[in-house]
XYZ file of C-alpha atoms in Angstrom:
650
model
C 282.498 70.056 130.479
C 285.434 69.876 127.908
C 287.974 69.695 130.936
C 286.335 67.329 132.892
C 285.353 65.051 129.253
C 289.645 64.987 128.656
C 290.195 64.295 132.478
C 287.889 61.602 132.717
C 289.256 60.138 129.299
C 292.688 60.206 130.636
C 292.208 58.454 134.102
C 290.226 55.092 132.456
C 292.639 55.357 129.640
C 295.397 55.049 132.326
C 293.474 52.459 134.480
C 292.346 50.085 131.318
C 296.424 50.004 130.366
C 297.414 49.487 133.930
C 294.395 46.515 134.316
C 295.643 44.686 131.090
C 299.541 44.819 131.826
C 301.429 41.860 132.569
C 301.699 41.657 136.488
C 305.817 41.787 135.670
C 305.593 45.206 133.902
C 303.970 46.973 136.971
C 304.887 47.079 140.379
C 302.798 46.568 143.368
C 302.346 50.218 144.293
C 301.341 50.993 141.061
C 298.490 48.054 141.394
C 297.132 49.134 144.668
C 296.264 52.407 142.577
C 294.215 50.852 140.176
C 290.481 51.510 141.883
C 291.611 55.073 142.828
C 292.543 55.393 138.695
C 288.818 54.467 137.856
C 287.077 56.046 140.527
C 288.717 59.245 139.378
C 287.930 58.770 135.866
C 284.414 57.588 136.488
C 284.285 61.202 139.037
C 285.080 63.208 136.379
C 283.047 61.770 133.337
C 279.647 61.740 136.134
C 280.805 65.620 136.737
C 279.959 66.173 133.362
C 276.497 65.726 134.139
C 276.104 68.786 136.346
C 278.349 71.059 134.219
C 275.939 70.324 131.003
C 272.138 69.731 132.274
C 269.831 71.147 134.733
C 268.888 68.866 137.870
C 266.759 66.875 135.540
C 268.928 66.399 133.243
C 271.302 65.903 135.161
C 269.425 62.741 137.265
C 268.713 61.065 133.990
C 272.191 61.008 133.035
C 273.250 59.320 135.985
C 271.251 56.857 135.962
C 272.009 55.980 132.583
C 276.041 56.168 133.355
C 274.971 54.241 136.446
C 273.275 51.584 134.387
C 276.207 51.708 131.964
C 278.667 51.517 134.703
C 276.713 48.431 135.896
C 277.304 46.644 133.089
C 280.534 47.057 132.526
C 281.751 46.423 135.973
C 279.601 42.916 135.589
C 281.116 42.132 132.623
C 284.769 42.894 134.184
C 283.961 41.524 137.385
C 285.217 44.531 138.459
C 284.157 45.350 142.085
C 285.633 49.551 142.199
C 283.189 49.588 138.941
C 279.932 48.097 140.878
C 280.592 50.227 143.551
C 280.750 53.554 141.447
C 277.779 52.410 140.142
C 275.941 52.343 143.242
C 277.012 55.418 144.161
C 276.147 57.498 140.951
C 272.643 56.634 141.130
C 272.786 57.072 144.848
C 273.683 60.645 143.682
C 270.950 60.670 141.206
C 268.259 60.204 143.903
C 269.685 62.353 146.478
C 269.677 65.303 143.795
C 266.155 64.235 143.022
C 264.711 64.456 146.434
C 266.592 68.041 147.066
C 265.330 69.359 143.851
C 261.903 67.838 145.017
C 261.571 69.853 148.572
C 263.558 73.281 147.474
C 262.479 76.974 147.074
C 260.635 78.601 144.446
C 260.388 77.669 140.918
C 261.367 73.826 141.679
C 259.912 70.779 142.680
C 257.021 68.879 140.874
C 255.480 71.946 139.489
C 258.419 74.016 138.765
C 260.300 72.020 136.837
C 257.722 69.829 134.700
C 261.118 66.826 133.879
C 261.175 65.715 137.387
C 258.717 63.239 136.961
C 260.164 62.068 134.057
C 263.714 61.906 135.630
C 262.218 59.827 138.259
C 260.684 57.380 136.245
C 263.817 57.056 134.529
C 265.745 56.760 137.643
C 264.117 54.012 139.130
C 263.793 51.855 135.534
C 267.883 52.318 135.692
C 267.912 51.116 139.074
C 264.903 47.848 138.005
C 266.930 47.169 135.597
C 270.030 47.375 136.498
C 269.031 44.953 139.373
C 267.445 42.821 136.928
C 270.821 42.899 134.859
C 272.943 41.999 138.123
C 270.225 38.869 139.007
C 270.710 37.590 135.195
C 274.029 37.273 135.598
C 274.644 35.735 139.321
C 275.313 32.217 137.605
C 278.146 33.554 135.845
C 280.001 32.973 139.464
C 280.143 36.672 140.612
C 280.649 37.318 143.911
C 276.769 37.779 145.327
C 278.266 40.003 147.903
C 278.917 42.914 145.679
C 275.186 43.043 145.080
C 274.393 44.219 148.498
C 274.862 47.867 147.738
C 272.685 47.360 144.581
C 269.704 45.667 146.437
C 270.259 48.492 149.412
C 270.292 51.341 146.055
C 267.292 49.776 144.535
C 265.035 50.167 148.122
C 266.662 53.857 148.766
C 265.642 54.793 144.880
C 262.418 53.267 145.195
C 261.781 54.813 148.308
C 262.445 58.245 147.132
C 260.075 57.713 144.480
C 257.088 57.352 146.907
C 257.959 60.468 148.494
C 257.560 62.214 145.106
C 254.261 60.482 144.565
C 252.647 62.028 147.947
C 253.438 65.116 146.069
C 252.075 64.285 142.497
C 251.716 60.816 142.160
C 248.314 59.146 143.940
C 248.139 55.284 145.428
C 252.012 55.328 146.453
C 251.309 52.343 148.475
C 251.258 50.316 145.394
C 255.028 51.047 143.909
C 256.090 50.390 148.005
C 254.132 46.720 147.223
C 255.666 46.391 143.772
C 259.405 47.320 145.176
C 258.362 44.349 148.230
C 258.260 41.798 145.779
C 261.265 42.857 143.193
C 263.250 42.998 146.276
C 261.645 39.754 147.319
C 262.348 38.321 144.004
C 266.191 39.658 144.387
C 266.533 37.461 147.718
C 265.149 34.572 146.069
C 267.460 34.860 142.760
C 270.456 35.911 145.286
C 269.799 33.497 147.574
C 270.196 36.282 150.454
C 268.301 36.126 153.776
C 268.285 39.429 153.942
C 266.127 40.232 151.288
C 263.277 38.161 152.744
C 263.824 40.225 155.708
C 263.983 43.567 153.860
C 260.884 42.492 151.948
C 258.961 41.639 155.192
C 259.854 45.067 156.597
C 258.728 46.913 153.838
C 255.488 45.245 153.363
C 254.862 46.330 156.868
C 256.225 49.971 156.940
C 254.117 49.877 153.251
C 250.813 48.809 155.077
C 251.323 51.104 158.060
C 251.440 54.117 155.872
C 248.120 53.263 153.920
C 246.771 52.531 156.810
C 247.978 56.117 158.123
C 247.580 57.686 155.610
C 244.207 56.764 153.322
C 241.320 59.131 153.963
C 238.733 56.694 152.529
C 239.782 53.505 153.535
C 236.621 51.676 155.498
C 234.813 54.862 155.058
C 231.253 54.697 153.865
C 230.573 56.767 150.585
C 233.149 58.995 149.237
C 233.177 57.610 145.841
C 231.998 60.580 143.724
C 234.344 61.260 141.068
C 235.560 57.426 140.784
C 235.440 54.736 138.851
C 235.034 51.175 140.860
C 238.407 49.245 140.875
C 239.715 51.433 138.495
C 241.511 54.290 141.094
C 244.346 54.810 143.382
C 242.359 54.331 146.772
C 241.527 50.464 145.646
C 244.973 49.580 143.852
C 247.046 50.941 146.855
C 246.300 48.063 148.611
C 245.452 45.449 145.921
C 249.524 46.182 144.893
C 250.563 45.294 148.352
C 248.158 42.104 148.542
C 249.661 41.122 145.114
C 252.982 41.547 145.908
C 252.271 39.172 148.973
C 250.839 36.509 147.325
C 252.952 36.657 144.132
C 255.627 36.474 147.087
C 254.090 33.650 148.768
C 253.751 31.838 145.821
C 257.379 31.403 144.838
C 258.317 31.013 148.401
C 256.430 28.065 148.917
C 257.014 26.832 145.466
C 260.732 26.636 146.352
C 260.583 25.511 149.269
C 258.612 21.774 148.294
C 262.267 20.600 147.476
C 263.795 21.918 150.348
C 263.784 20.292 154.119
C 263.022 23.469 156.420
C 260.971 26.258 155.528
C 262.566 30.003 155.205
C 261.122 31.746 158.434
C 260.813 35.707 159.408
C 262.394 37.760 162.536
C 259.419 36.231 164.651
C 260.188 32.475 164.108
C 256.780 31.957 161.778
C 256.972 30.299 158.373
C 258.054 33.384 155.274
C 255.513 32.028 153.106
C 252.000 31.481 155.452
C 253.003 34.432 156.648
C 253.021 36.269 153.351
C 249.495 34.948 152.086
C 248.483 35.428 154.937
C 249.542 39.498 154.671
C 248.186 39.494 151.127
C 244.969 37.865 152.286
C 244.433 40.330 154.334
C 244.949 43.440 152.390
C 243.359 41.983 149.585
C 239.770 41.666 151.532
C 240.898 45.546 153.295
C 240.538 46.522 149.124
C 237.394 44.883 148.463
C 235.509 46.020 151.820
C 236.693 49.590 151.187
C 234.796 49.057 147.471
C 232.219 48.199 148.546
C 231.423 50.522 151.388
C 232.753 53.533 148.911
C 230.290 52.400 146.134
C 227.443 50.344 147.255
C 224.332 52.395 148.695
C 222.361 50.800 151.938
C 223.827 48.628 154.511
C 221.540 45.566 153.518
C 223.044 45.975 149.742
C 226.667 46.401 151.379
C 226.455 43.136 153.116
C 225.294 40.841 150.163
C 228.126 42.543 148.323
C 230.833 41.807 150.942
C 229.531 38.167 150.794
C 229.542 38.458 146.917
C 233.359 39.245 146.916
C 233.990 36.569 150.009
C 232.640 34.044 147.526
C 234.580 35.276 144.198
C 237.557 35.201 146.421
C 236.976 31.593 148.022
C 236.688 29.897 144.503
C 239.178 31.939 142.883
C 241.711 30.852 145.769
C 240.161 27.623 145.670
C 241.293 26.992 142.031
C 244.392 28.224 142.732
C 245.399 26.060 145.497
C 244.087 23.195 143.448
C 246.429 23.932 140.529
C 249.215 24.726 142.392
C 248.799 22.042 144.994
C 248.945 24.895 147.751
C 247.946 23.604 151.345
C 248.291 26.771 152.809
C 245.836 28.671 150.359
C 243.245 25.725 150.559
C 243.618 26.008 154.276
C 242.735 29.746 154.066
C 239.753 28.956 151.806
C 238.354 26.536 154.587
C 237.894 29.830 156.613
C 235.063 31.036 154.464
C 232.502 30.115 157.120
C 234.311 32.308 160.059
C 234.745 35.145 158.065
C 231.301 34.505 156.922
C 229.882 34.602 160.151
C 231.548 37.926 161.443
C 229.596 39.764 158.896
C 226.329 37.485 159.697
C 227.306 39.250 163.093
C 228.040 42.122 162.081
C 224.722 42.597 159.815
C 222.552 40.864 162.695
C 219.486 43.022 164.057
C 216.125 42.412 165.327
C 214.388 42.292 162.361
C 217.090 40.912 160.279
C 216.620 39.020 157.140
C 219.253 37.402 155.352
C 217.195 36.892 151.603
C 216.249 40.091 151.643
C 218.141 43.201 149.540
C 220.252 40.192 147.175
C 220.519 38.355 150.454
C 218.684 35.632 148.426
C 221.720 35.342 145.562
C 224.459 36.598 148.298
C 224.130 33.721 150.950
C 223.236 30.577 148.191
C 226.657 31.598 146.320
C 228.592 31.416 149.647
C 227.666 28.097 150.414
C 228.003 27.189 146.976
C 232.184 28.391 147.137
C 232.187 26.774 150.592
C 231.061 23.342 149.634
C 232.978 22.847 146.298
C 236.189 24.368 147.594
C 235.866 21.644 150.577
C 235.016 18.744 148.106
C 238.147 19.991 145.742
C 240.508 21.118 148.387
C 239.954 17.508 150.732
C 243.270 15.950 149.737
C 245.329 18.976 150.494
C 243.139 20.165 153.790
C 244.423 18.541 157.258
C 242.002 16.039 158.627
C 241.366 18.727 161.957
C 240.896 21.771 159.686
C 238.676 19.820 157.108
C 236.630 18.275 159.639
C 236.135 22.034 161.700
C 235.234 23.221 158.216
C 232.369 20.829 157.595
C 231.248 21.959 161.186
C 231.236 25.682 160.755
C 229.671 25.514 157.555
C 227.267 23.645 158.708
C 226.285 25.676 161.925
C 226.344 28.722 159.437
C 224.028 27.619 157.053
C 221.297 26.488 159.722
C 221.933 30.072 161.228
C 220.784 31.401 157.831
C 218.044 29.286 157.426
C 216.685 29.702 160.887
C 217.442 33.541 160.659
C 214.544 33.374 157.578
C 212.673 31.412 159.094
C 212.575 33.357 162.087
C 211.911 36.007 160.188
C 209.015 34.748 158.278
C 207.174 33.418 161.580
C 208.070 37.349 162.667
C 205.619 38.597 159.877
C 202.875 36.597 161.395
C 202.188 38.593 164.313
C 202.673 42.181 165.691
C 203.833 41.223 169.405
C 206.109 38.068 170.103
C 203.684 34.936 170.673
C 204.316 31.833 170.554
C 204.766 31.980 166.155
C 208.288 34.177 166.915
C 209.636 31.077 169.281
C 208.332 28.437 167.131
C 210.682 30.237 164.335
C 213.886 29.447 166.127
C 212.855 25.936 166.563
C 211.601 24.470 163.604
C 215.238 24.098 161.716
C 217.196 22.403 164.209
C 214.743 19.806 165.213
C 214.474 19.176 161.700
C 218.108 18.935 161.252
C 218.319 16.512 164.392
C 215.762 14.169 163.020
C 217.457 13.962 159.913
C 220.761 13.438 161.558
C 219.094 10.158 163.822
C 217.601 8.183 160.670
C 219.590 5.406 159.418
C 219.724 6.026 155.577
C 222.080 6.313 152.627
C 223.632 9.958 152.949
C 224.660 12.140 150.097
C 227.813 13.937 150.128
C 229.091 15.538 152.544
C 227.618 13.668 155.194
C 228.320 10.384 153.449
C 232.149 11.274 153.653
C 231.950 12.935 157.169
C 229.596 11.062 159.156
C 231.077 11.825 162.360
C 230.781 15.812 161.870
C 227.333 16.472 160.722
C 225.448 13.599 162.739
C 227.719 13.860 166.259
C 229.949 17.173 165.979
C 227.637 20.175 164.757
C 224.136 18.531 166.028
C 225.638 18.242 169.267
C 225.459 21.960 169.733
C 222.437 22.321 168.195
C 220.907 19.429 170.526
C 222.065 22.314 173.699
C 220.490 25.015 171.868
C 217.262 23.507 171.835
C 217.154 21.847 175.006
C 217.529 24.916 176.743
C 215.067 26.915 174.014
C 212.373 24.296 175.683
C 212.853 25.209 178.588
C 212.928 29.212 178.417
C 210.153 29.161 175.891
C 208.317 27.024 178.135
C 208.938 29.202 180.732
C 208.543 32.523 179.365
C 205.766 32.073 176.474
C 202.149 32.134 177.000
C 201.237 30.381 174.509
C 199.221 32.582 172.483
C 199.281 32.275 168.846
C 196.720 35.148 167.350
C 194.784 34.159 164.969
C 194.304 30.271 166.426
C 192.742 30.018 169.524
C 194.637 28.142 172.707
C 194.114 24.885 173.083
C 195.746 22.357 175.149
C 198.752 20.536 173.130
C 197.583 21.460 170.122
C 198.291 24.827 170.076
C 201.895 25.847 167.830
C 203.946 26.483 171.174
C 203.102 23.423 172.498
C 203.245 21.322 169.407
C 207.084 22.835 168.911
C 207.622 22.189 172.209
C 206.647 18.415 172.165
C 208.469 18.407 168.660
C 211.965 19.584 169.418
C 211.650 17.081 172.695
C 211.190 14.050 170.410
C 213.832 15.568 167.930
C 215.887 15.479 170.562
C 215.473 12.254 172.633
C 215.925 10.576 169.058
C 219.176 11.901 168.165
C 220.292 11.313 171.556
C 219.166 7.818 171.846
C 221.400 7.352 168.817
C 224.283 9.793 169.156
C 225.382 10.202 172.977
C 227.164 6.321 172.546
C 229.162 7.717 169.832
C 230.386 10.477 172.851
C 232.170 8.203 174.754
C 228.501 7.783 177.340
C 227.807 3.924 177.924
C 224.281 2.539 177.190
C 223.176 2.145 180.232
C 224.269 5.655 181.405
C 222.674 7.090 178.081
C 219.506 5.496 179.077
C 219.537 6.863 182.389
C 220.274 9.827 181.225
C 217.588 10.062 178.682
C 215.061 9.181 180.826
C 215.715 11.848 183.530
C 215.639 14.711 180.704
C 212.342 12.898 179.486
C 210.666 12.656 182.443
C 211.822 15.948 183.514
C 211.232 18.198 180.514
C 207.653 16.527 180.253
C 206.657 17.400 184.048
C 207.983 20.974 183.167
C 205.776 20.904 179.923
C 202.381 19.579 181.496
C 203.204 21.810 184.736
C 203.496 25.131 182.371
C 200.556 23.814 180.502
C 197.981 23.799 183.228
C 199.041 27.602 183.810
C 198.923 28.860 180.235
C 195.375 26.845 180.318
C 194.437 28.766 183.232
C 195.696 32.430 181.643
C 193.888 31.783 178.180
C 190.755 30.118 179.675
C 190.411 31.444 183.389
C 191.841 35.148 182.306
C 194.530 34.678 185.305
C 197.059 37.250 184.317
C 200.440 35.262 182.514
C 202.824 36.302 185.678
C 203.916 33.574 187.948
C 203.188 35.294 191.874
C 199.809 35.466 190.629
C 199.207 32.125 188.997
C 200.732 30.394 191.927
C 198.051 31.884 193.727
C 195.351 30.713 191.823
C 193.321 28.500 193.353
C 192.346 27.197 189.385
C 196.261 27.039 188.712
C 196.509 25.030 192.360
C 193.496 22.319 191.978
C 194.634 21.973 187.806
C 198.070 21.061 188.988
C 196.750 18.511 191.453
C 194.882 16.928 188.978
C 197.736 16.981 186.145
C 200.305 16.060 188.857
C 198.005 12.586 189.810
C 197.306 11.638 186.225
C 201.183 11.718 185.681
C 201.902 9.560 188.729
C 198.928 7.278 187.371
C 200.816 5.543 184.496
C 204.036 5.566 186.333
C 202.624 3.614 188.817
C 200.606 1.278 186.370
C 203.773 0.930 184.551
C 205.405 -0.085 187.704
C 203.120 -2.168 188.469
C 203.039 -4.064 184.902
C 206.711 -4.049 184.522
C 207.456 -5.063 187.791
C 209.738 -1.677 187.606
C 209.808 -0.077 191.218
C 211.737 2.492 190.653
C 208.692 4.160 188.620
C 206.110 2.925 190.875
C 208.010 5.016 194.360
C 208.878 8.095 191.650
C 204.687 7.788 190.983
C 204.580 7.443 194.815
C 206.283 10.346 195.435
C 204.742 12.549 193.199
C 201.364 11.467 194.706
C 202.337 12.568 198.102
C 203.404 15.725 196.748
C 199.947 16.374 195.369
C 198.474 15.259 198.822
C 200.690 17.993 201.133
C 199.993 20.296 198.728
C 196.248 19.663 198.633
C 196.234 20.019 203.022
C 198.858 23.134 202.525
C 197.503 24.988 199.861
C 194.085 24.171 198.920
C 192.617 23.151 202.527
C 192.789 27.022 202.757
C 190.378 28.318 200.152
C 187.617 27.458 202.476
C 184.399 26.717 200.127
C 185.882 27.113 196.959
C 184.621 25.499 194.247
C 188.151 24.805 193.272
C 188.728 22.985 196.522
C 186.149 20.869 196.248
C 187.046 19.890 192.620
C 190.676 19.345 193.160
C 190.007 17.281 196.185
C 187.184 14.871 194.991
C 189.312 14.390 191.047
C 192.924 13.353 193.402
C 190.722 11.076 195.492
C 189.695 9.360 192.643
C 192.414 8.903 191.027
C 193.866 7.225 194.001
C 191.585 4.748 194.409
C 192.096 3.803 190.565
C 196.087 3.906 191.557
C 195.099 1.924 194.676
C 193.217 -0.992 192.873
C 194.984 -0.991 189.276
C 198.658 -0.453 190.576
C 200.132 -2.193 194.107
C 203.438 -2.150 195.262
C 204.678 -4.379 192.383
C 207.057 -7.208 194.253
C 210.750 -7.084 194.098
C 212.670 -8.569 191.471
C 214.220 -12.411 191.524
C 217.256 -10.776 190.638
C 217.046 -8.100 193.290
C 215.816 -10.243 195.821
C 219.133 -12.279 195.307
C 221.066 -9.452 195.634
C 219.522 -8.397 198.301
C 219.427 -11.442 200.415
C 223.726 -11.777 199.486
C 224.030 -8.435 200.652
C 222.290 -9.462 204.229
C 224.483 -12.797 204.232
């Protein structure tokens, strides 16, 4: 140690005298030898090291001469000294990982100062690069810090391979070294480090992924602590590191012109909250699956955290007038509805098991960050937003409500279809009435009266029709009666609900008046016949005991004369109104329908010979078209028709 102490001495005695000479007291030869002079002495003063300490030791001491060597070659703005430095603690951790895989008696539990040594080593290397980034605006050469940022991710590195050994939650010092060397690029002003940190992040995530027995795993918390182990900060450090990295990305980049980008051409800083976004809900789910008993009690606390997270980030982007956060927070309601999904059975309440404080809380982050975050939200995001939020809450509602009609009977009747319909007829009423709106709708007209009810106005026109359809009508304990029975009533409900927001809305879709009209009338008319038709056959099942299946009801001679009967009196006021109006359109559809009733009473009831039913349906249509007859001519043409139709002759 002596011999390699005087050697060492010698060799940067020699080198300082050479460095300070006047350039005309040493020839060139004699300069060209200078880095070879202090990589010699530097050689021989490391090598004492080795020759005094055990591997330990002997790592600790290097990385203090490499932090000392650091410095001085800084301050000298010597490059042979920043290199040596480099290389020493390159040393240091390639001793270190040796020691840590040898024979018997080493590694972590043979020699209890490796640990130590490596914490040492890699606050050396922190702070050596923290050192180097200090003094960049002295005018250094920023190239000559390449080795040190490539050191720094080699020590680092080596010091999550101890920690699978000893150490648990490695991921999190491969998040924490993403964002120093991050934070190096940035101070540097080196692309490389961006690119670095972006690989790292990934190669970080893909080994937790890899490697984490519990992540996503239901249970498996015995032992632990919530939020307070190496399973949740793992991938908390990584999602930190992201968004602390996102966050000074984008802050210097609101000066700037272009944004930084990564290897695949997409923005550096989206891309990073996005990555931290990401791992960040990864940690909470795995919580809460690990310590939360029962999968209704899991799913109020995953909405629970979704909301703690949406305001928190909702705040922040405020503060720190970040778009890209508050456009994140808009996506509440899709995330949202995955786990509705995802939770989603028969029987499927959403109050129920802290549903109750779970879902109200949601909304409550949705709506406030939207009314905060406007200004910084663009106007197609913000008004999508106000639409999904919207659809998702009258899923939850309806999903109660559903639920609570469910309760009401032990096989599905007509309560368990009146459940789905209640809600959105409501909400489609509401949106039709002119009157002073409170906020949101006030602000956002367009997407709550037009945008999300036109959906909604789909859903239930084709919920009239398969509930008409495929319901019976029977609502235990009420008895059946004719239009005032629930099914009906719903029925006849949601078709109003829905002829008035249409009558109101479908100009507003680009649809012309007149073609609205026409178009309104045909669903009208249409939907009614289908109503009254089904009617007369539920009527038939509840009173007449015909079995609910349609082969036998159409062969029902009750079904057949009812529908005669129901079929004239809805042809009757067509054809007065005809008449009246001098409309005859209405009076031929009336016309039409009449002669419908009239094959079907020589086709189909001419052959129940001497059934009462016969006799009934035959005598009630003959009637009624002797009132049609007398009340309700062929009305004339109009002047205006009869004009057109007397130029079209000409």
């Amino acid at each position: 140690m002596l011999g390699a102490l005087l050697l060492g001495v010698a060799l940067s005695f020699s080198y300082w005298q050479l460095r300070r000479a006047p350039a005309e007291a040493s020839s060139s030869w004699e300069r060209r030898g200078l880095p070879w002079l202090a990589g010699a002495g530097l050689a021989f003063l490391y090598l004492m090291a080795p020759l005094s300490f055990a591997v330990a030791g002997s790592v600790i001491a290097w990385a203090a001469a490499g932090l000392l060597t650091l410095l001085l070659g800084l301050r000298l703005q010597a490059r042979v000294l920043l290199l040596a430095a480099c290389a020493v603690q390159l040393l240091g951790g390639l001793l270190w990982l040796l020691q840590l895989g040898g024979g018997p008696g080493f590694g972590v539990q043979g020699d209890g100062w490796l640990l130590p040594s490596a914490a040492l080593l890699a606050l050396a290397l922190l702070a050596g690069l923290f050192l180097a980034a200090r003094l960049v605006r002295l005018g250094i050469d920023r190239r000559l810090l390449l080795g040190l940022g490539a050191l720094v991710l080699l020590g680092l590195g080596g010091l999550q391979l101890v920690q699978r050994v000893a150490l648990p939650g490695g991921a999190a010092i491969w998040g924490a070294t993403a964002l120093l060397v991050l934070w190096l690029g940035l101070r540097l002003q080196l692309r490389v480090g961006f690119v670095s940190a972006l690989a790292l992040q990934c190669a970080s995530g893909l080994a937790l992924l890899i490697a984490s027995r519990l992540l996503l795993v239901r249970g498996g918390g015995d032992g632990l602590w919530p939020l307070a182990h190496a399973e949740f900060w793992a991938p908390a450090a990584l999602a930190l590191a992201a968004l602390l990295g996102a966050w000074r990305l984008q802050v210097r980049e609101r000066g700037e012109a272009s944004a930084l980008h990564s290897p695949f051409g997409l923005p550096l800083a989206p891309s990073l909250l996005v990555w931290g976004v990401a791992w960040l809900g990864l940690a909470l789910a795995a919580e809460v699956l690990r310590f939360v008993e029962g999968t209704g009690l899991q799913g109020a606390a995953l909405l629970l955290a979704l909301a703690a997270s949406a305001a928190l980030g909702g705040v922040l982007a405020q503060r720190r007038a970040w778009p890209e956060l508050a456009l994140l927070c808009g996506l509440l309601p899709a995330v949202a509805t995955m786990l509705l999904v995802q939770a989603w059975h028969f029987r499927y309440q959403p109050a129920a098991q802290l549903g109750w404080l779970a879902w109200p809380a949601l909304f409550a982050a949705h709506f406030w960050s939207l009314r905060r975050l406007a200004p910084q939200l663009p106007a197609g995001a913000r008004s999508a937003s106000h639409v999904f939020g919207c659809w998702l809450l009258l899923a939850v509602v309806a999903l109660e409500l559903r639920y609570r009609f469910l309760a009401l009977a032990e096989h599905y009747n007509a309560w368990r279809w009146l459940g789905w319909a209640l809600l959105p007829s409501a909400y489609l009423w509401w949106m039709a009435k002119p009157q002073k709106w409170p906020w949101p709708l006030v602000e956002h007209p367009r997407e709550y009266r037009v945008l999300a009810a036109l959906p909604l106005a789909l859903l239930m026109l084709a919920w009239f029709w398969l509930a008409n359809i495929a319901s019976a009508g029977g609502a235990a304990p009420l008895p059946y009666l004719p239009l005032l029975n629930p099914l009906e009533l719903g029925l006849l409900l949601a078709l109003a609900a829905l002829y008035a927001w249409s009558s109101v809305s479908l100009p507003q879709l680009g649809l012309t008046p007149a073609r609205s009209r026409l178009l309104l009338r045909l669903l009208l008319g249409a939907s009614l016949f289908a109503l009254f038709t089904a009617l007369v056959m539920r009527t038939a099942h509840h009173w007449g005991g015909v079995p609910y299946r349609l082969p036998i009801l159409l062969d029902s001679m009750l079904v057949q004369a009812g529908l005669s009967i129901v079929w004239t009196l809805i042809a009757l006021p067509l054809m007065v109104f005809g008449h009246l109006r001098q409309r005859r359109e209405l009076w031929l559809l009336g016309a039409l329908l009449i002669a419908v009733v009239v094959a079907k009473l020589f086709f189909v009831e001419l052959g129940n010979r001497g059934g009462l039913e016969r006799i009934v349906s035959f005598i009630g249509v003959g009637v009624l078209l002797l009132v049609v007859g007398y009340f309700a001519p062929l009305p004339p043409a109009r002047k205006d028709e009869a004009g057109q139709m007397e130029q079209e002759q000409a």
